[in-house]
Short mmCIF file of C-alpha atoms in Angstrom, two decimals:
data_model
loop_
_atom_site.label_atom_id
_atom_site.label_comp_id
_atom_site.label_asym_id
_atom_site.label_seq_id
_atom_site.Cartn_x
_atom_site.Cartn_y
_atom_site.Cartn_z
CA MET A 1 22.84 -2.63 19.02
CA ASN A 2 24.20 -5.56 21.05
CA ILE A 3 21.86 -7.89 19.17
CA ILE A 4 23.18 -6.68 15.82
CA GLY A 5 26.73 -6.95 17.08
CA ASN A 6 26.09 -10.59 17.92
CA GLY A 7 25.13 -11.33 14.34
CA ALA A 8 21.32 -11.17 14.57
CA SER A 9 19.37 -10.48 11.38
CA PHE A 10 16.61 -7.92 10.92
CA ASN A 11 14.13 -10.78 11.08
CA ASP A 12 15.48 -11.69 14.54
CA ILE A 13 15.05 -8.07 15.63
CA ARG A 14 11.48 -7.99 14.29
CA VAL A 15 10.55 -11.22 16.10
CA LEU A 16 12.10 -9.94 19.32
CA ALA A 17 10.25 -6.63 19.03
CA GLN A 18 6.92 -8.39 18.46
CA ALA A 19 7.52 -10.78 21.37
CA LYS A 20 8.33 -8.12 23.94
CA GLY A 21 6.10 -7.98 26.98
CA GLU A 22 3.77 -5.27 28.20
CA THR A 23 5.30 -1.82 28.55
CA SER A 24 4.28 0.89 30.98
CA PRO A 25 1.39 3.25 30.12
CA PHE A 26 3.82 6.16 30.10
CA ILE A 27 6.12 4.50 27.55
CA ASN A 28 3.10 3.59 25.40
CA PHE A 29 1.92 7.20 25.54
CA VAL A 30 5.31 8.64 24.61
CA PHE A 31 5.75 6.23 21.71
CA ASN A 32 2.24 6.37 20.21
CA PHE A 33 1.45 10.03 20.86
CA ILE A 34 4.87 11.64 20.38
CA VAL A 35 7.68 9.50 18.95
CA LEU A 36 5.80 7.61 16.23
CA PRO A 37 3.77 10.50 14.76
CA ALA A 38 6.73 12.89 15.07
CA SER A 39 9.01 10.54 13.13
CA TYR A 40 6.51 10.39 10.27
CA VAL A 41 5.97 14.15 10.30
CA ILE A 42 9.72 14.83 10.22
CA GLU A 43 10.02 12.61 7.12
CA ILE A 44 7.21 14.52 5.42
CA LEU A 45 8.59 17.93 6.37
CA ALA A 46 12.10 16.98 5.24
CA VAL A 47 10.90 15.94 1.79
CA ALA A 48 8.55 18.93 1.44
CA ASP A 49 11.45 21.21 2.37
CA VAL A 50 13.67 19.60 -0.29
CA PHE A 51 11.25 20.27 -3.14
CA ARG A 52 9.37 23.39 -1.99
CA GLY A 53 11.36 24.91 0.85
CA LYS A 54 14.84 26.01 1.86
CA LYS A 55 16.42 22.57 1.37
CA ASP A 56 17.60 22.36 4.96
CA LYS A 57 20.28 19.68 4.99
CA LYS A 58 20.07 19.30 8.78
CA LEU A 59 16.39 18.39 8.63
CA PHE A 60 17.05 15.90 5.84
CA VAL A 61 19.87 14.26 7.80
CA ILE A 62 17.71 14.06 10.94
CA ALA A 63 15.02 12.27 8.92
CA ILE A 64 17.59 9.78 7.59
CA LEU A 65 18.95 9.11 11.09
CA LEU A 66 15.44 8.52 12.45
CA ILE A 67 14.76 6.03 9.66
CA ILE A 68 17.96 4.12 10.43
CA LEU A 69 17.25 4.10 14.18
CA ARG A 70 13.68 2.84 13.66
CA THR A 71 14.90 0.12 11.31
CA ILE A 72 17.53 -1.04 13.80
CA SER A 73 15.12 -0.91 16.74
CA ASP A 74 12.21 -2.91 15.28
CA GLY A 75 13.55 -4.57 12.12
CA GLY A 76 10.84 -2.88 10.08
CA ARG A 77 11.07 -1.58 6.54
CA GLY A 78 7.95 0.58 6.37
CA GLN A 79 9.80 3.75 7.30
CA ILE A 80 12.23 3.23 4.40
CA VAL A 81 9.39 2.61 1.94
CA ASP A 82 7.56 5.68 3.22
CA PHE A 83 10.54 8.00 2.79
CA LEU A 84 11.30 6.73 -0.70
CA LEU A 85 7.60 7.15 -1.56
CA PHE A 86 7.65 10.75 -0.31
CA LEU A 87 10.77 11.47 -2.38
CA PHE A 88 9.20 9.96 -5.49
CA ILE A 89 5.96 11.95 -5.12
CA GLY A 90 7.81 15.16 -4.31
CA HIS A 91 10.05 14.74 -7.34
CA SER A 92 7.10 13.99 -9.61
CA LEU A 93 5.13 17.04 -8.49
CA SER A 94 8.09 19.41 -8.80
CA ARG A 95 8.75 18.64 -12.46
CA ASN A 96 7.17 21.67 -14.15
CA LYS A 97 8.42 24.79 -15.91
CA LYS A 98 6.76 27.14 -13.45
CA HIS A 99 9.26 26.10 -10.81
CA GLU A 100 12.21 25.46 -13.10
CA LYS A 101 14.61 27.45 -10.90
CA ASP A 102 13.52 25.53 -7.81
CA SER A 103 13.83 22.27 -9.71
CA GLN A 104 17.42 23.05 -10.62
CA GLY A 105 18.24 23.69 -6.98
CA LYS A 106 16.39 20.53 -6.05
CA ARG A 107 18.36 18.46 -8.53
CA LYS A 108 21.61 19.85 -7.14
CA PHE A 109 20.50 18.95 -3.61
CA LEU A 110 19.50 15.44 -4.67
CA ARG A 111 22.86 14.86 -6.32
CA TYR A 112 24.49 15.28 -2.91
CA SER A 113 21.81 13.05 -1.39
CA PHE A 114 22.05 10.32 -4.03
CA VAL A 115 24.45 8.21 -1.98
CA ILE A 116 22.12 8.38 1.04
CA ILE A 117 19.07 7.45 -1.02
CA ALA A 118 20.95 4.59 -2.68
CA ALA A 119 22.04 3.39 0.77
CA LEU A 120 18.40 3.40 1.91
CA ILE A 121 17.42 1.27 -1.09
CA VAL A 122 20.21 -1.18 -0.29
CA LEU A 123 19.09 -1.26 3.36
CA LEU A 124 15.52 -1.92 2.23
CA LEU A 125 16.68 -4.86 0.11
CA ILE A 126 18.74 -6.27 2.99
CA VAL A 127 15.84 -5.99 5.45
CA THR A 128 13.45 -7.56 2.93
CA VAL A 129 15.73 -10.51 2.19
CA GLN A 130 16.54 -11.17 5.86
CA ARG A 131 12.89 -10.96 6.91
CA SER A 132 11.60 -13.23 4.12
CA SER A 133 12.79 -16.65 5.21
CA SER A 134 10.42 -18.44 2.80
CA GLY A 135 11.34 -16.42 -0.28
CA VAL A 136 11.03 -12.75 -1.17
CA PHE A 137 8.72 -13.18 -4.17
CA ARG A 138 6.47 -15.60 -2.31
CA ILE A 139 6.04 -13.11 0.54
CA MET A 140 5.40 -10.26 -1.91
CA TYR A 141 2.75 -12.38 -3.62
CA PHE A 142 0.97 -12.95 -0.30
CA TYR A 143 1.13 -9.24 0.54
CA LEU A 144 -0.69 -8.41 -2.68
CA SER A 145 -3.10 -11.34 -2.78
CA MET A 146 -4.28 -11.71 0.81
CA PRO A 147 -6.35 -8.47 1.23
CA PRO A 148 -9.49 -9.95 -0.44
CA THR A 149 -9.31 -12.99 1.86
CA MET A 150 -8.84 -10.82 4.94
CA LEU A 151 -11.66 -8.51 3.84
CA ASP A 152 -14.04 -11.43 3.34
CA TYR A 153 -13.19 -12.99 6.72
CA TRP A 154 -13.63 -9.84 8.77
CA SER A 155 -16.71 -8.72 6.82
CA ASN A 156 -18.33 -12.01 7.81
CA ILE A 157 -17.46 -11.19 11.43
CA ILE A 158 -19.39 -7.93 11.07
CA ASP A 159 -22.36 -9.67 9.46
CA SER A 160 -22.54 -12.47 12.00
CA SER A 161 -22.00 -10.55 15.23
CA SER A 162 -21.91 -6.83 15.83
CA GLY A 163 -23.56 -5.43 12.73
CA GLN A 164 -22.88 -1.89 11.52
CA TRP A 165 -21.16 0.61 13.84
CA PHE A 166 -22.45 3.81 12.20
CA GLY A 167 -19.21 5.80 12.19
CA LEU A 168 -17.63 4.56 15.41
CA ILE A 169 -15.08 2.42 13.52
CA CYS A 170 -13.85 5.05 11.05
CA ALA A 171 -13.80 7.78 13.70
CA ASN A 172 -12.14 5.62 16.36
CA GLY A 173 -8.72 7.22 15.93
CA LEU A 174 -10.09 10.65 16.83
CA LEU A 175 -12.46 9.30 19.49
CA PHE A 176 -9.66 7.38 21.18
CA VAL A 177 -7.38 10.43 21.36
CA VAL A 178 -10.16 12.48 22.98
CA ALA A 179 -11.18 9.64 25.31
CA TYR A 180 -7.56 9.02 26.31
CA LEU A 181 -7.04 12.64 27.30
CA ILE A 182 -10.34 12.83 29.23
CA LYS A 183 -9.72 9.51 30.98
CA ASN A 184 -6.28 10.56 32.23
CA MET A 185 -7.19 14.17 33.02
CA PHE A 186 -10.21 13.25 35.17
CA GLY A 187 -8.99 9.89 36.47
CA PHE A 188 -11.69 7.67 34.96
CA SER A 189 -11.09 3.95 35.39
CA SER A 190 -12.08 2.87 31.87
CA TYR A 191 -13.00 4.06 28.41
CA PRO A 192 -16.63 4.44 27.31
CA SER A 193 -17.96 1.38 25.48
CA PHE A 194 -18.55 3.28 22.22
CA VAL A 195 -14.77 3.89 22.10
CA LYS A 196 -13.40 0.68 23.61
CA GLU A 197 -15.50 -1.87 21.72
CA PRO A 198 -14.66 -0.53 18.23
CA TYR A 199 -11.03 -0.12 19.34
CA ASP A 200 -10.85 -3.76 20.44
CA LEU A 201 -12.41 -4.94 17.18
CA ILE A 202 -9.91 -2.96 15.11
CA ALA A 203 -7.07 -4.29 17.27
CA ARG A 204 -8.23 -7.85 16.58
CA THR A 205 -7.73 -7.36 12.83
CA ASP A 206 -4.07 -6.53 13.56
CA SER A 207 -3.38 -9.16 16.23
CA GLN A 208 -5.46 -12.17 15.15
CA TRP A 209 -3.79 -14.42 12.58
CA ILE A 210 -6.01 -16.37 10.17
CA ALA A 211 -5.31 -18.93 7.45
CA ILE A 212 -5.25 -17.42 3.97
CA ASN A 213 -4.65 -20.56 1.89
CA ASN A 214 -5.05 -24.33 2.00
CA GLY A 215 -1.41 -24.74 3.01
CA GLY A 216 -2.04 -23.15 6.39
CA THR A 217 -0.24 -19.86 5.77
CA THR A 218 -1.50 -17.30 8.28
CA ALA A 219 -1.67 -13.52 8.10
CA ASN A 220 -3.02 -10.53 9.95
CA ALA A 221 -4.09 -6.95 9.15
CA ASP A 222 -4.53 -6.00 5.45
CA VAL A 223 -8.33 -5.86 5.73
CA THR A 224 -8.26 -2.85 3.35
CA ILE A 225 -10.04 0.48 3.66
CA PHE A 226 -13.22 -1.21 2.41
CA TRP A 227 -13.69 -3.16 5.66
CA PHE A 228 -13.77 -0.05 7.84
CA LEU A 229 -16.34 1.62 5.61
CA TYR A 230 -18.36 -1.60 5.43
CA ALA A 231 -18.21 -2.09 9.20
CA ASP A 232 -19.77 1.33 9.73
CA PHE A 233 -22.31 1.68 6.92
CA GLY A 234 -22.37 -1.51 4.80
CA PHE A 235 -21.98 -1.50 1.02
CA ALA A 236 -23.40 2.02 0.77
CA GLY A 237 -20.64 3.18 3.11
CA VAL A 238 -17.98 1.63 0.87
CA ILE A 239 -19.30 3.44 -2.21
CA VAL A 240 -19.94 6.83 -0.61
CA GLY A 241 -16.85 6.68 1.61
CA CYS A 242 -14.50 5.90 -1.28
CA LEU A 243 -16.10 8.67 -3.34
CA LEU A 244 -15.56 11.20 -0.56
CA TYR A 245 -12.03 9.95 0.05
CA GLY A 246 -11.24 10.31 -3.64
CA LEU A 247 -12.58 13.87 -3.59
CA VAL A 248 -10.33 14.72 -0.63
CA VAL A 249 -7.30 13.30 -2.45
CA ARG A 250 -8.21 15.23 -5.59
CA MET A 251 -8.74 18.49 -3.67
CA SER A 252 -5.40 18.01 -1.92
CA TYR A 253 -3.70 17.46 -5.28
CA ASN A 254 -5.33 20.54 -6.84
CA TYR A 255 -4.35 22.62 -3.80
CA GLU A 256 -0.74 21.52 -4.15
CA ARG A 257 -0.72 22.31 -7.86
CA GLU A 258 -2.18 25.76 -7.18
CA LYS A 259 -0.03 26.79 -4.20
CA ALA A 260 3.12 24.75 -4.86
CA ASP A 261 4.59 25.59 -1.47
CA THR A 262 5.96 23.60 1.45
CA ARG A 263 2.65 23.38 3.29
CA SER A 264 0.60 22.20 0.32
CA LEU A 265 3.18 19.56 -0.60
CA ALA A 266 3.45 18.33 3.00
CA PHE A 267 -0.30 17.84 3.33
CA TYR A 268 -0.51 16.14 -0.06
CA LEU A 269 2.30 13.77 0.91
CA PHE A 270 0.34 12.93 4.04
CA ILE A 271 -2.93 12.35 2.15
CA PHE A 272 -1.20 10.27 -0.52
CA TRP A 273 0.51 8.21 2.20
CA THR A 274 -2.87 7.33 3.70
CA LEU A 275 -4.12 6.40 0.23
CA PHE A 276 -1.05 4.28 -0.51
CA TYR A 277 -1.71 2.11 2.56
CA SER A 278 -5.45 1.80 1.97
CA PHE A 279 -4.85 -1.84 0.97
CA ILE A 280 -4.04 -2.41 4.65
CA ARG A 281 -6.53 -0.22 6.50
CA LEU A 282 -8.13 3.18 6.79
CA GLN A 283 -5.17 4.98 8.32
CA PHE A 284 -7.29 7.48 10.23
CA VAL A 285 -8.44 4.82 12.71
CA LYS A 286 -4.95 4.94 14.25
CA SER A 287 -4.49 7.53 16.97
CA TYR A 288 -0.95 8.39 15.86
CA VAL A 289 -2.29 9.42 12.44
CA ILE A 290 -4.66 11.88 14.12
CA ILE A 291 -1.68 13.23 16.07
CA MET A 292 0.19 13.57 12.77
CA ILE A 293 -2.55 15.87 11.48
CA ILE A 294 -2.27 18.00 14.62
CA MET A 295 1.53 18.15 14.34
CA LEU A 296 1.37 19.17 10.68
CA ALA A 297 -1.18 21.85 11.50
CA ILE A 298 1.08 23.18 14.26
CA ALA A 299 4.13 23.10 11.98
CA PHE A 300 2.36 25.30 9.44
CA ARG A 301 0.28 27.40 11.82
CA PRO A 302 -0.20 30.97 10.54
CA ILE A 303 1.87 33.68 12.24
CA SER A 304 -0.25 36.61 13.32
CA LYS A 305 0.45 40.08 11.96
CA LYS A 306 0.89 41.33 15.52
CA LYS A 307 3.71 38.85 16.13
CA ILE A 308 5.38 39.81 12.85
CA SER A 309 5.21 43.55 13.71
CA ASN A 310 6.75 42.90 17.16
CA ASN A 311 9.65 41.15 15.52
#
């Protein structure tokens, strides 16, 4: 807050956040295993509650406050984009005659929330302009055009060095969570190589900057979902993996259309979110995404009949 008070832009905050030194293992654990996944899950639950639940205003306000705090703390805009995406998808899915009464209540709720949503859009524009020192449209062009270059570069790395990983790349998010818990519970000094080596390779795609044009512009990440499938199983993995992923998305959509409740919408919002960012990576390789699945499962865990009867 002091930085903002001194006139710093969101780009200054982002640079400062990226340049910060090493943090303690405990802080890393709290952020990656609790704070980050919980903030995403709260956004999803808030939107699902608006369109399929009780329209809890407190939950919606908490989600808005978390978005603002995250934006101020790291200068990012992803959380704003995510929440607006969830609202758009939730609104699109709720437009049917079967739930006309719910839709009317939803529209009334959104009228009260219009000012907040408009403020988020304005905040997104401000963050985008302040972060894009070389021009907003130029940066947007690079965001959309660089994935093929990044995919080609890192695919060549796979071909020239390690070869296929046979599932260890795509499953690294889950494997790392399990390995992290075992390592800290039993006091092991290091992670097994089949977890650490894929983890380090994935981390390199996020941290290593490469030239994407003749002018020397550099970029990182955005290797697309195709790279992770290719790294594990080659071209066959890309074809089969995308087919299976598409089936999961379709099944999630059909489940939401059939049930049309808070749980089905929440899980579809999560699945669609992973699909939306597939131009960057396969989201499931991140440990916090695996934790998100666990948190969503806990949030909608079935209540036993015995517990209901006791109440």
